Amino acid sequence: MGSTTPGWLALPEDEFEERYRPPRGFTSGYLHRVLVRALGPAVNAAPSDEALKRKPLVLDLTSPLPPRLRFYLYAATQHQSERQPGTFKIQLSVGVTRDGKPAPPRAKRRWFDRTDNIRPIAIGYHPDWNLFILWDADLHDLNGGFGSSKNVQTPPEIVWSALAKDISHGSRRLHGGLTETIVAARPHRLVEALSLRIDLSNESMCEGLF
DNA sequence: CCGATATAGTACCTACGTGG
DNA sequence: CCACGTAGGTACTATATCGG
């Protein structure tokens, strides 16, 4: 795997965009490639073409990041019709069943795949603004899993802040008094954002639940 | 050419918080 | 203590893209 050096990984930004970015709608292949490019040297082995198409994307990473993470990457969208203007959201449409990980044909309830103790990362990417948003995946499937296409939202303030400062984080209140921390960052600060994300997740796990 | 799957977008419903 | 208003979350539906 490590011997593979895909051409798209080395392409200049604009050329990559021109060649790989779909005109309308965003494919997993494109989004995953953007992710890998953003992580750069932090990625140990470039995933195969097959892996790039498949939904969650498992990447081998270098220190100080965990050796492996499982990315649930979605295109982040923004609606003016939303209650709170500027709110970003992603819809979780992929998951596994409670116990194992057989593909869910039409499973009512789904969870993130935690096989091999690989931490799931719920991440959204906004193609127009080149911004990554990282949610707390653990927190979302602790509520007995999530429905068919669960929406996960982000307060605009975190996004604005990230656009201004390249990286930012904030928290939002969930029902039940839980607090979810969200990290947003531009691609070149994504590695930092990931570290921060994991740090915050560990914190909330300690203080909130047990 | 047909079918399947994923993404985008909108609407509705419920919970939480604040004010009277 | 009750009522009203706002925000968050869930679900459904439509459209587009990809694969067979």
PDB file of C-alpha atoms (C1' of nucleotides) in Angstrom:
ATOM      1  CA  MET A   1       0.000   0.000   0.000  1.00  0.00           C
ATOM      2  CA  GLY A   2       2.701   2.408   0.945  1.00  0.00           C
ATOM      3  CA  SER A   3       4.388   1.942  -2.394  1.00  0.00           C
ATOM      4  CA  THR A   4       1.432   3.461  -4.177  1.00  0.00           C
ATOM      5  CA  THR A   5       1.790   7.096  -5.078  1.00  0.00           C
ATOM      6  CA  PRO A   6      -1.375   8.159  -6.818  1.00  0.00           C
ATOM      7  CA  GLY A   7      -1.070  11.061  -9.207  1.00  0.00           C
ATOM      8  CA  TRP A   8      -3.967  12.948  -7.721  1.00  0.00           C
ATOM      9  CA  LEU A   9      -2.087  13.249  -4.477  1.00  0.00           C
ATOM     10  CA  ALA A  10       0.594  15.406  -6.007  1.00  0.00           C
ATOM     11  CA  LEU A  11      -1.537  17.543  -8.280  1.00  0.00           C
ATOM     12  CA  PRO A  12      -1.658  21.296  -7.649  1.00  0.00           C
ATOM     13  CA  GLU A  13      -4.787  22.502  -5.985  1.00  0.00           C
ATOM     14  CA  ASP A  14      -6.531  24.058  -8.952  1.00  0.00           C
ATOM     15  CA  GLU A  15      -5.686  21.219 -11.275  1.00  0.00           C
ATOM     16  CA  PHE A  16      -6.969  18.705  -8.795  1.00  0.00           C
ATOM     17  CA  GLU A  17     -10.179  20.623  -8.379  1.00  0.00           C
ATOM     18  CA  GLU A  18     -10.648  20.920 -12.092  1.00  0.00           C
ATOM     19  CA  ARG A  19     -10.117  17.294 -12.759  1.00  0.00           C
ATOM     20  CA  TYR A  20     -11.681  15.543  -9.825  1.00  0.00           C
ATOM     21  CA  ARG A  21     -14.391  17.812  -8.540  1.00  0.00           C
ATOM     22  CA  PRO A  22     -17.792  16.760  -9.807  1.00  0.00           C
ATOM     23  CA  PRO A  23     -19.838  19.567 -11.339  1.00  0.00           C
ATOM     24  CA  ARG A  24     -22.786  18.830  -9.200  1.00  0.00           C
ATOM     25  CA  GLY A  25     -23.089  16.833  -6.030  1.00  0.00           C
ATOM     26  CA  PHE A  26     -20.040  15.381  -4.384  1.00  0.00           C
ATOM     27  CA  THR A  27     -18.840  11.845  -4.535  1.00  0.00           C
ATOM     28  CA  SER A  28     -17.157   9.956  -1.787  1.00  0.00           C
ATOM     29  CA  GLY A  29     -14.180   9.567  -4.047  1.00  0.00           C
ATOM     30  CA  TYR A  30     -13.707  13.294  -4.360  1.00  0.00           C
ATOM     31  CA  LEU A  31     -14.302  14.068  -0.728  1.00  0.00           C
ATOM     32  CA  HIS A  32     -11.988  11.337   0.434  1.00  0.00           C
ATOM     33  CA  ARG A  33      -9.255  12.523  -1.871  1.00  0.00           C
ATOM     34  CA  VAL A  34      -9.568  16.037  -0.530  1.00  0.00           C
ATOM     35  CA  LEU A  35      -9.265  14.652   2.946  1.00  0.00           C
ATOM     36  CA  VAL A  36      -6.138  12.676   2.192  1.00  0.00           C
ATOM     37  CA  ARG A  37      -4.570  15.642   0.433  1.00  0.00           C
ATOM     38  CA  ALA A  38      -5.361  17.871   3.393  1.00  0.00           C
ATOM     39  CA  LEU A  39      -3.763  15.474   5.820  1.00  0.00           C
ATOM     40  CA  GLY A  40      -0.682  15.268   3.640  1.00  0.00           C
ATOM     41  CA  PRO A  41       2.298  13.614   5.321  1.00  0.00           C
ATOM     42  CA  ALA A  42       0.147  12.610   8.261  1.00  0.00           C
ATOM     43  CA  VAL A  43      -1.224   9.836   6.090  1.00  0.00           C
ATOM     44  CA  ASN A  44       0.960   6.806   6.202  1.00  0.00           C
ATOM     45  CA  ALA A  45      -0.400   4.903   3.279  1.00  0.00           C
ATOM     46  CA  ALA A  46      -2.484   6.256   0.442  1.00  0.00           C
ATOM     47  CA  PRO A  47      -5.733   4.316   0.197  1.00  0.00           C
ATOM     48  CA  SER A  48      -6.617   2.407  -2.926  1.00  0.00           C
ATOM     49  CA  ASP A  49      -9.123   3.641  -5.440  1.00  0.00           C
ATOM     50  CA  GLU A  50     -11.571   1.110  -4.131  1.00  0.00           C
ATOM     51  CA  ALA A  51     -11.140   2.273  -0.554  1.00  0.00           C
ATOM     52  CA  LEU A  52     -11.672   5.864  -1.598  1.00  0.00           C
ATOM     53  CA  LYS A  53     -15.089   5.091  -2.972  1.00  0.00           C
ATOM     54  CA  ARG A  54     -16.248   3.129  -0.009  1.00  0.00           C
ATOM     55  CA  LYS A  55     -17.895   4.990   2.874  1.00  0.00           C
ATOM     56  CA  PRO A  56     -16.258   4.970   5.860  1.00  0.00           C
ATOM     57  CA  LEU A  57     -12.629   5.643   4.963  1.00  0.00           C
ATOM     58  CA  VAL A  58     -10.001   4.068   7.167  1.00  0.00           C
ATOM     59  CA  LEU A  59      -6.620   5.741   7.078  1.00  0.00           C
ATOM     60  CA  ASP A  60      -3.266   4.790   8.505  1.00  0.00           C
ATOM     61  CA  LEU A  61      -1.794   7.838  10.130  1.00  0.00           C
ATOM     62  CA  THR A  62       1.488   8.927  11.591  1.00  0.00           C
ATOM     63  CA  SER A  63       2.257  10.157  15.074  1.00  0.00           C
ATOM     64  CA  PRO A  64       1.083  12.092  17.001  1.00  0.00           C
ATOM     65  CA  LEU A  65      -2.234  11.068  15.526  1.00  0.00           C
ATOM     66  CA  PRO A  66      -3.652   7.649  16.342  1.00  0.00           C
ATOM     67  CA  PRO A  67      -2.339   4.920  14.041  1.00  0.00           C
ATOM     68  CA  ARG A  68      -5.737   4.564  12.484  1.00  0.00           C
ATOM     69  CA  LEU A  69      -8.944   6.493  12.244  1.00  0.00           C
ATOM     70  CA  ARG A  70     -12.205   5.714  10.520  1.00  0.00           C
ATOM     71  CA  PHE A  71     -13.546   8.769   8.762  1.00  0.00           C
ATOM     72  CA  TYR A  72     -17.206   9.310   8.062  1.00  0.00           C
ATOM     73  CA  LEU A  73     -16.866  12.144   5.620  1.00  0.00           C
ATOM     74  CA  TYR A  74     -19.866  13.986   4.252  1.00  0.00           C
ATOM     75  CA  ALA A  75     -20.414  17.144   2.301  1.00  0.00           C
ATOM     76  CA  ALA A  76     -21.457  19.879   4.661  1.00  0.00           C
ATOM     77  CA  THR A  77     -24.387  21.950   3.524  1.00  0.00           C
ATOM     78  CA  GLN A  78     -25.829  25.268   4.450  1.00  0.00           C
ATOM     79  CA  HIS A  79     -29.452  26.260   4.133  1.00  0.00           C
ATOM     80  CA  GLN A  80     -30.925  29.665   4.246  1.00  0.00           C
ATOM     81  CA  SER A  81     -34.201  28.047   5.178  1.00  0.00           C
ATOM     82  CA  GLU A  82     -32.717  26.704   8.355  1.00  0.00           C
ATOM     83  CA  ARG A  83     -33.938  28.154  11.632  1.00  0.00           C
ATOM     84  CA  GLN A  84     -30.589  29.629  12.348  1.00  0.00           C
ATOM     85  CA  PRO A  85     -29.045  31.165   9.239  1.00  0.00           C
ATOM     86  CA  GLY A  86     -25.569  29.935   8.469  1.00  0.00           C
ATOM     87  CA  THR A  87     -25.963  26.669  10.258  1.00  0.00           C
ATOM     88  CA  PHE A  88     -24.007  23.867   8.690  1.00  0.00           C
ATOM     89  CA  LYS A  89     -25.066  20.278   8.797  1.00  0.00           C
ATOM     90  CA  ILE A  90     -24.267  16.823   7.555  1.00  0.00           C
ATOM     91  CA  GLN A  91     -26.511  13.820   7.310  1.00  0.00           C
ATOM     92  CA  LEU A  92     -25.283  10.536   8.653  1.00  0.00           C
ATOM     93  CA  SER A  93     -26.395   7.954   6.150  1.00  0.00           C
ATOM     94  CA  VAL A  94     -23.889   5.187   6.689  1.00  0.00           C
ATOM     95  CA  GLY A  95     -23.467   2.979   9.683  1.00  0.00           C
ATOM     96  CA  VAL A  96     -23.394  -0.573  10.939  1.00  0.00           C
ATOM     97  CA  THR A  97     -25.772  -2.589  13.017  1.00  0.00           C
ATOM     98  CA  ARG A  98     -25.512  -2.834  16.767  1.00  0.00           C
ATOM     99  CA  ASP A  99     -23.452  -5.936  17.158  1.00  0.00           C
ATOM    100  CA  GLY A 100     -21.326  -6.706  14.153  1.00  0.00           C
ATOM    101  CA  LYS A 101     -20.963  -4.715  11.023  1.00  0.00           C
ATOM    102  CA  PRO A 102     -23.092  -6.266   8.295  1.00  0.00           C
ATOM    103  CA  ALA A 103     -24.212  -3.698   5.793  1.00  0.00           C
ATOM    104  CA  PRO A 104     -27.616  -2.363   6.777  1.00  0.00           C
ATOM    105  CA  PRO A 105     -30.115  -2.785   3.953  1.00  0.00           C
ATOM    106  CA  ARG A 106     -32.699  -0.643   5.672  1.00  0.00           C
ATOM    107  CA  ALA A 107     -31.753  -0.887   9.298  1.00  0.00           C
ATOM    108  CA  LYS A 108     -33.726   1.463  11.453  1.00  0.00           C
ATOM    109  CA  ARG A 109     -30.944   2.136  13.866  1.00  0.00           C
ATOM    110  CA  ARG A 110     -27.281   2.470  13.054  1.00  0.00           C
ATOM    111  CA  TRP A 111     -23.988   2.947  14.796  1.00  0.00           C
ATOM    112  CA  PHE A 112     -20.533   3.960  13.806  1.00  0.00           C
ATOM    113  CA  ASP A 113     -18.222   1.116  13.027  1.00  0.00           C
ATOM    114  CA  ARG A 114     -15.852   0.640  15.913  1.00  0.00           C
ATOM    115  CA  THR A 115     -14.265  -2.551  14.640  1.00  0.00           C
ATOM    116  CA  ASP A 116     -10.654  -3.087  15.704  1.00  0.00           C
ATOM    117  CA  ASN A 117     -11.012  -0.220  18.141  1.00  0.00           C
ATOM    118  CA  ILE A 118     -10.623   2.313  15.395  1.00  0.00           C
ATOM    119  CA  ARG A 119     -12.097   5.592  16.505  1.00  0.00           C
ATOM    120  CA  PRO A 120     -14.828   6.869  14.228  1.00  0.00           C
ATOM    121  CA  ILE A 121     -14.632  10.495  13.186  1.00  0.00           C
ATOM    122  CA  ALA A 122     -17.708  12.321  11.977  1.00  0.00           C
ATOM    123  CA  ILE A 123     -16.418  14.923   9.612  1.00  0.00           C
ATOM    124  CA  GLY A 124     -17.992  17.317   7.165  1.00  0.00           C
ATOM    125  CA  TYR A 125     -16.358  19.218   4.346  1.00  0.00           C
ATOM    126  CA  HIS A 126     -17.636  22.363   2.730  1.00  0.00           C
ATOM    127  CA  PRO A 127     -16.322  22.341  -0.841  1.00  0.00           C
ATOM    128  CA  ASP A 128     -16.914  25.986  -1.586  1.00  0.00           C
ATOM    129  CA  TRP A 129     -15.207  27.296   1.464  1.00  0.00           C
ATOM    130  CA  ASN A 130     -12.608  24.557   1.835  1.00  0.00           C
ATOM    131  CA  LEU A 131     -13.480  23.959   5.416  1.00  0.00           C
ATOM    132  CA  PHE A 132     -13.520  20.821   7.488  1.00  0.00           C
ATOM    133  CA  ILE A 133     -15.847  20.381  10.442  1.00  0.00           C
ATOM    134  CA  LEU A 134     -15.328  17.639  12.975  1.00  0.00           C
ATOM    135  CA  TRP A 135     -18.068  16.397  15.221  1.00  0.00           C
ATOM    136  CA  ASP A 136     -17.890  14.027  18.130  1.00  0.00           C
ATOM    137  CA  ALA A 137     -18.823  10.708  16.610  1.00  0.00           C
ATOM    138  CA  ASP A 138     -18.804   8.784  19.859  1.00  0.00           C
ATOM    139  CA  LEU A 139     -21.375  11.085  21.300  1.00  0.00           C
ATOM    140  CA  HIS A 140     -23.824  10.546  18.502  1.00  0.00           C
ATOM    141  CA  ASP A 141     -24.159   6.808  18.552  1.00  0.00           C
ATOM    142  CA  LEU A 142     -24.285   6.588  22.309  1.00  0.00           C
ATOM    143  CA  ASN A 143     -27.915   7.611  22.145  1.00  0.00           C
ATOM    144  CA  GLY A 144     -28.918   4.168  20.983  1.00  0.00           C
ATOM    145  CA  GLY A 145     -27.590   4.726  17.530  1.00  0.00           C
ATOM    146  CA  PHE A 146     -28.896   7.137  14.960  1.00  0.00           C
ATOM    147  CA  GLY A 147     -31.749   7.078  12.490  1.00  0.00           C
ATOM    148  CA  SER A 148     -31.763   6.677   8.760  1.00  0.00           C
ATOM    149  CA  SER A 149     -30.296  10.038   7.918  1.00  0.00           C
ATOM    150  CA  LYS A 150     -29.482  11.839  11.086  1.00  0.00           C
ATOM    151  CA  ASN A 151     -28.679  15.489  10.755  1.00  0.00           C
ATOM    152  CA  VAL A 152     -25.789  16.902  12.664  1.00  0.00           C
ATOM    153  CA  GLN A 153     -25.553  20.646  12.860  1.00  0.00           C
ATOM    154  CA  THR A 154     -22.985  23.275  13.689  1.00  0.00           C
ATOM    155  CA  PRO A 155     -23.543  26.714  15.070  1.00  0.00           C
ATOM    156  CA  PRO A 156     -22.358  29.330  12.567  1.00  0.00           C
ATOM    157  CA  GLU A 157     -20.026  31.002  15.025  1.00  0.00           C
ATOM    158  CA  ILE A 158     -17.583  28.134  14.906  1.00  0.00           C
ATOM    159  CA  VAL A 159     -17.562  28.271  11.145  1.00  0.00           C
ATOM    160  CA  TRP A 160     -16.999  32.003  10.965  1.00  0.00           C
ATOM    161  CA  SER A 161     -14.276  31.721  13.491  1.00  0.00           C
ATOM    162  CA  ALA A 162     -12.557  28.982  11.545  1.00  0.00           C
ATOM    163  CA  LEU A 163     -12.737  30.998   8.357  1.00  0.00           C
ATOM    164  CA  ALA A 164     -11.115  33.925  10.098  1.00  0.00           C
ATOM    165  CA  LYS A 165      -8.489  32.091  12.095  1.00  0.00           C
ATOM    166  CA  ASP A 166      -8.013  28.920  10.028  1.00  0.00           C
ATOM    167  CA  ILE A 167      -8.898  26.759  12.990  1.00  0.00           C
ATOM    168  CA  SER A 168     -11.369  27.014  15.805  1.00  0.00           C
ATOM    169  CA  HIS A 169     -13.456  24.996  18.137  1.00  0.00           C
ATOM    170  CA  GLY A 170     -16.565  25.498  20.165  1.00  0.00           C
ATOM    171  CA  SER A 171     -19.316  23.662  21.874  1.00  0.00           C
ATOM    172  CA  ARG A 172     -23.008  23.322  21.506  1.00  0.00           C
ATOM    173  CA  ARG A 173     -25.656  22.115  23.828  1.00  0.00           C
ATOM    174  CA  LEU A 174     -27.458  18.940  23.049  1.00  0.00           C
ATOM    175  CA  HIS A 175     -30.671  17.845  24.582  1.00  0.00           C
ATOM    176  CA  GLY A 176     -30.240  16.292  27.980  1.00  0.00           C
ATOM    177  CA  GLY A 177     -27.572  18.710  29.021  1.00  0.00           C
ATOM    178  CA  LEU A 178     -24.858  16.996  27.042  1.00  0.00           C
ATOM    179  CA  THR A 179     -22.276  19.211  25.479  1.00  0.00           C
ATOM    180  CA  GLU A 180     -20.712  18.389  22.171  1.00  0.00           C
ATOM    181  CA  THR A 181     -17.522  20.009  21.105  1.00  0.00           C
ATOM    182  CA  ILE A 182     -17.020  20.812  17.474  1.00  0.00           C
ATOM    183  CA  VAL A 183     -13.796  21.605  15.697  1.00  0.00           C
ATOM    184  CA  ALA A 184     -13.577  23.413  12.389  1.00  0.00           C
ATOM    185  CA  ALA A 185     -10.482  24.069  10.325  1.00  0.00           C
ATOM    186  CA  ARG A 186      -9.126  24.796   6.903  1.00  0.00           C
ATOM    187  CA  PRO A 187      -7.357  21.922   5.172  1.00  0.00           C
ATOM    188  CA  HIS A 188      -3.814  22.955   6.087  1.00  0.00           C
ATOM    189  CA  ARG A 189      -4.722  22.951   9.762  1.00  0.00           C
ATOM    190  CA  LEU A 190      -6.674  19.719   9.619  1.00  0.00           C
ATOM    191  CA  VAL A 191      -4.061  17.669  11.410  1.00  0.00           C
ATOM    192  CA  GLU A 192      -4.135  20.054  14.353  1.00  0.00           C
ATOM    193  CA  ALA A 193      -7.892  19.969  14.294  1.00  0.00           C
ATOM    194  CA  LEU A 194      -7.884  16.193  14.448  1.00  0.00           C
ATOM    195  CA  SER A 195      -5.608  16.159  17.444  1.00  0.00           C
ATOM    196  CA  LEU A 196      -7.788  18.689  19.129  1.00  0.00           C
ATOM    197  CA  ARG A 197     -10.897  16.763  18.242  1.00  0.00           C
ATOM    198  CA  ILE A 198      -9.580  13.576  19.780  1.00  0.00           C
ATOM    199  CA  ASP A 199      -8.380  15.419  22.819  1.00  0.00           C
ATOM    200  CA  LEU A 200     -11.762  16.973  23.378  1.00  0.00           C
ATOM    201  CA  SER A 201     -13.553  13.696  22.811  1.00  0.00           C
ATOM    202  CA  ASN A 202     -11.475  12.004  25.452  1.00  0.00           C
ATOM    203  CA  GLU A 203     -12.184  14.810  27.844  1.00  0.00           C
ATOM    204  CA  SER A 204     -15.915  14.729  27.374  1.00  0.00           C
ATOM    205  CA  MET A 205     -15.896  10.995  27.727  1.00  0.00           C
ATOM    206  CA  CYS A 206     -14.245  11.279  31.102  1.00  0.00           C
ATOM    207  CA  GLU A 207     -16.274  14.063  32.563  1.00  0.00           C
ATOM    208  CA  GLY A 208     -19.642  13.447  31.057  1.00  0.00           C
ATOM    209  CA  LEU A 209     -20.365   9.790  31.290  1.00  0.00           C
ATOM    210  CA  PHE A 210     -18.397   7.905  33.862  1.00  0.00           C
TER     211      PHE A 210
ATOM    212  C1'  DC B   1     -31.370   1.812 -20.588  1.00  0.00           C
ATOM    213  C1'  DC B   2     -32.734   0.646 -16.000  1.00  0.00           C
ATOM    214  C1'  DG B   3     -31.917   0.349 -11.155  1.00  0.00           C
ATOM    215  C1'  DA B   4     -29.678   1.472  -6.929  1.00  0.00           C
ATOM    216  C1'  DT B   5     -27.413   4.477  -3.736  1.00  0.00           C
ATOM    217  C1'  DA B   6     -26.014   8.888  -2.047  1.00  0.00           C
ATOM    218  C1'  DT B   7     -26.590  13.736  -1.508  1.00  0.00           C
ATOM    219  C1'  DA B   8     -29.407  17.875  -1.118  1.00  0.00           C
ATOM    220  C1'  DG B   9     -33.216  20.316   0.742  1.00  0.00           C
ATOM    221  C1'  DT B  10     -37.443  21.164   3.212  1.00  0.00           C
ATOM    222  C1'  DA B  11     -40.786  20.484   6.757  1.00  0.00           C
ATOM    223  C1'  DC B  12     -42.488  18.919  11.128  1.00  0.00           C
ATOM    224  C1'  DC B  13     -42.159  17.795  15.865  1.00  0.00           C
ATOM    225  C1'  DT B  14     -40.136  17.948  20.517  1.00  0.00           C
ATOM    226  C1'  DA B  15     -37.305  19.838  24.146  1.00  0.00           C
ATOM    227  C1'  DC B  16     -35.288  23.482  26.596  1.00  0.00           C
ATOM    228  C1'  DG B  17     -35.109  28.107  28.305  1.00  0.00           C
ATOM    229  C1'  DT B  18     -36.970  32.546  29.504  1.00  0.00           C
ATOM    230  C1'  DG B  19     -40.525  35.627  30.995  1.00  0.00           C
ATOM    231  C1'  DG B  20     -44.853  36.819  33.152  1.00  0.00           C
TER     232       DG B  20
ATOM    233  C1'  DC C   1     -46.503  27.610  38.222  1.00  0.00           C
ATOM    234  C1'  DC C   2     -48.015  28.372  33.491  1.00  0.00           C
ATOM    235  C1'  DA C   3     -47.336  30.073  28.833  1.00  0.00           C
ATOM    236  C1'  DC C   4     -44.736  31.499  24.874  1.00  0.00           C
ATOM    237  C1'  DG C   5     -40.896  31.525  21.953  1.00  0.00           C
ATOM    238  C1'  DT C   6     -36.632  29.736  20.043  1.00  0.00           C
ATOM    239  C1'  DA C   7     -33.448  26.146  18.883  1.00  0.00           C
ATOM    240  C1'  DG C   8     -32.329  21.547  17.988  1.00  0.00           C
ATOM    241  C1'  DG C   9     -33.233  17.069  16.154  1.00  0.00           C
ATOM    242  C1'  DT C  10     -35.586  13.749  13.328  1.00  0.00           C
ATOM    243  C1'  DA C  11     -37.744  12.304   9.287  1.00  0.00           C
ATOM    244  C1'  DC C  12     -39.279  12.404   4.628  1.00  0.00           C
ATOM    245  C1'  DT C  13     -38.952  13.571  -0.147  1.00  0.00           C
ATOM    246  C1'  DA C  14     -36.692  14.927  -4.346  1.00  0.00           C
ATOM    247  C1'  DT C  15     -32.726  15.093  -7.408  1.00  0.00           C
ATOM    248  C1'  DA C  16     -28.394  13.599  -9.192  1.00  0.00           C
ATOM    249  C1'  DT C  17     -24.718  10.472  -9.967  1.00  0.00           C
ATOM    250  C1'  DC C  18     -22.753   5.917 -10.528  1.00  0.00           C
ATOM    251  C1'  DG C  19     -22.974   1.112 -11.630  1.00  0.00           C
ATOM    252  C1'  DG C  20     -24.684  -2.935 -13.955  1.00  0.00           C
TER     253       DG C  20
END
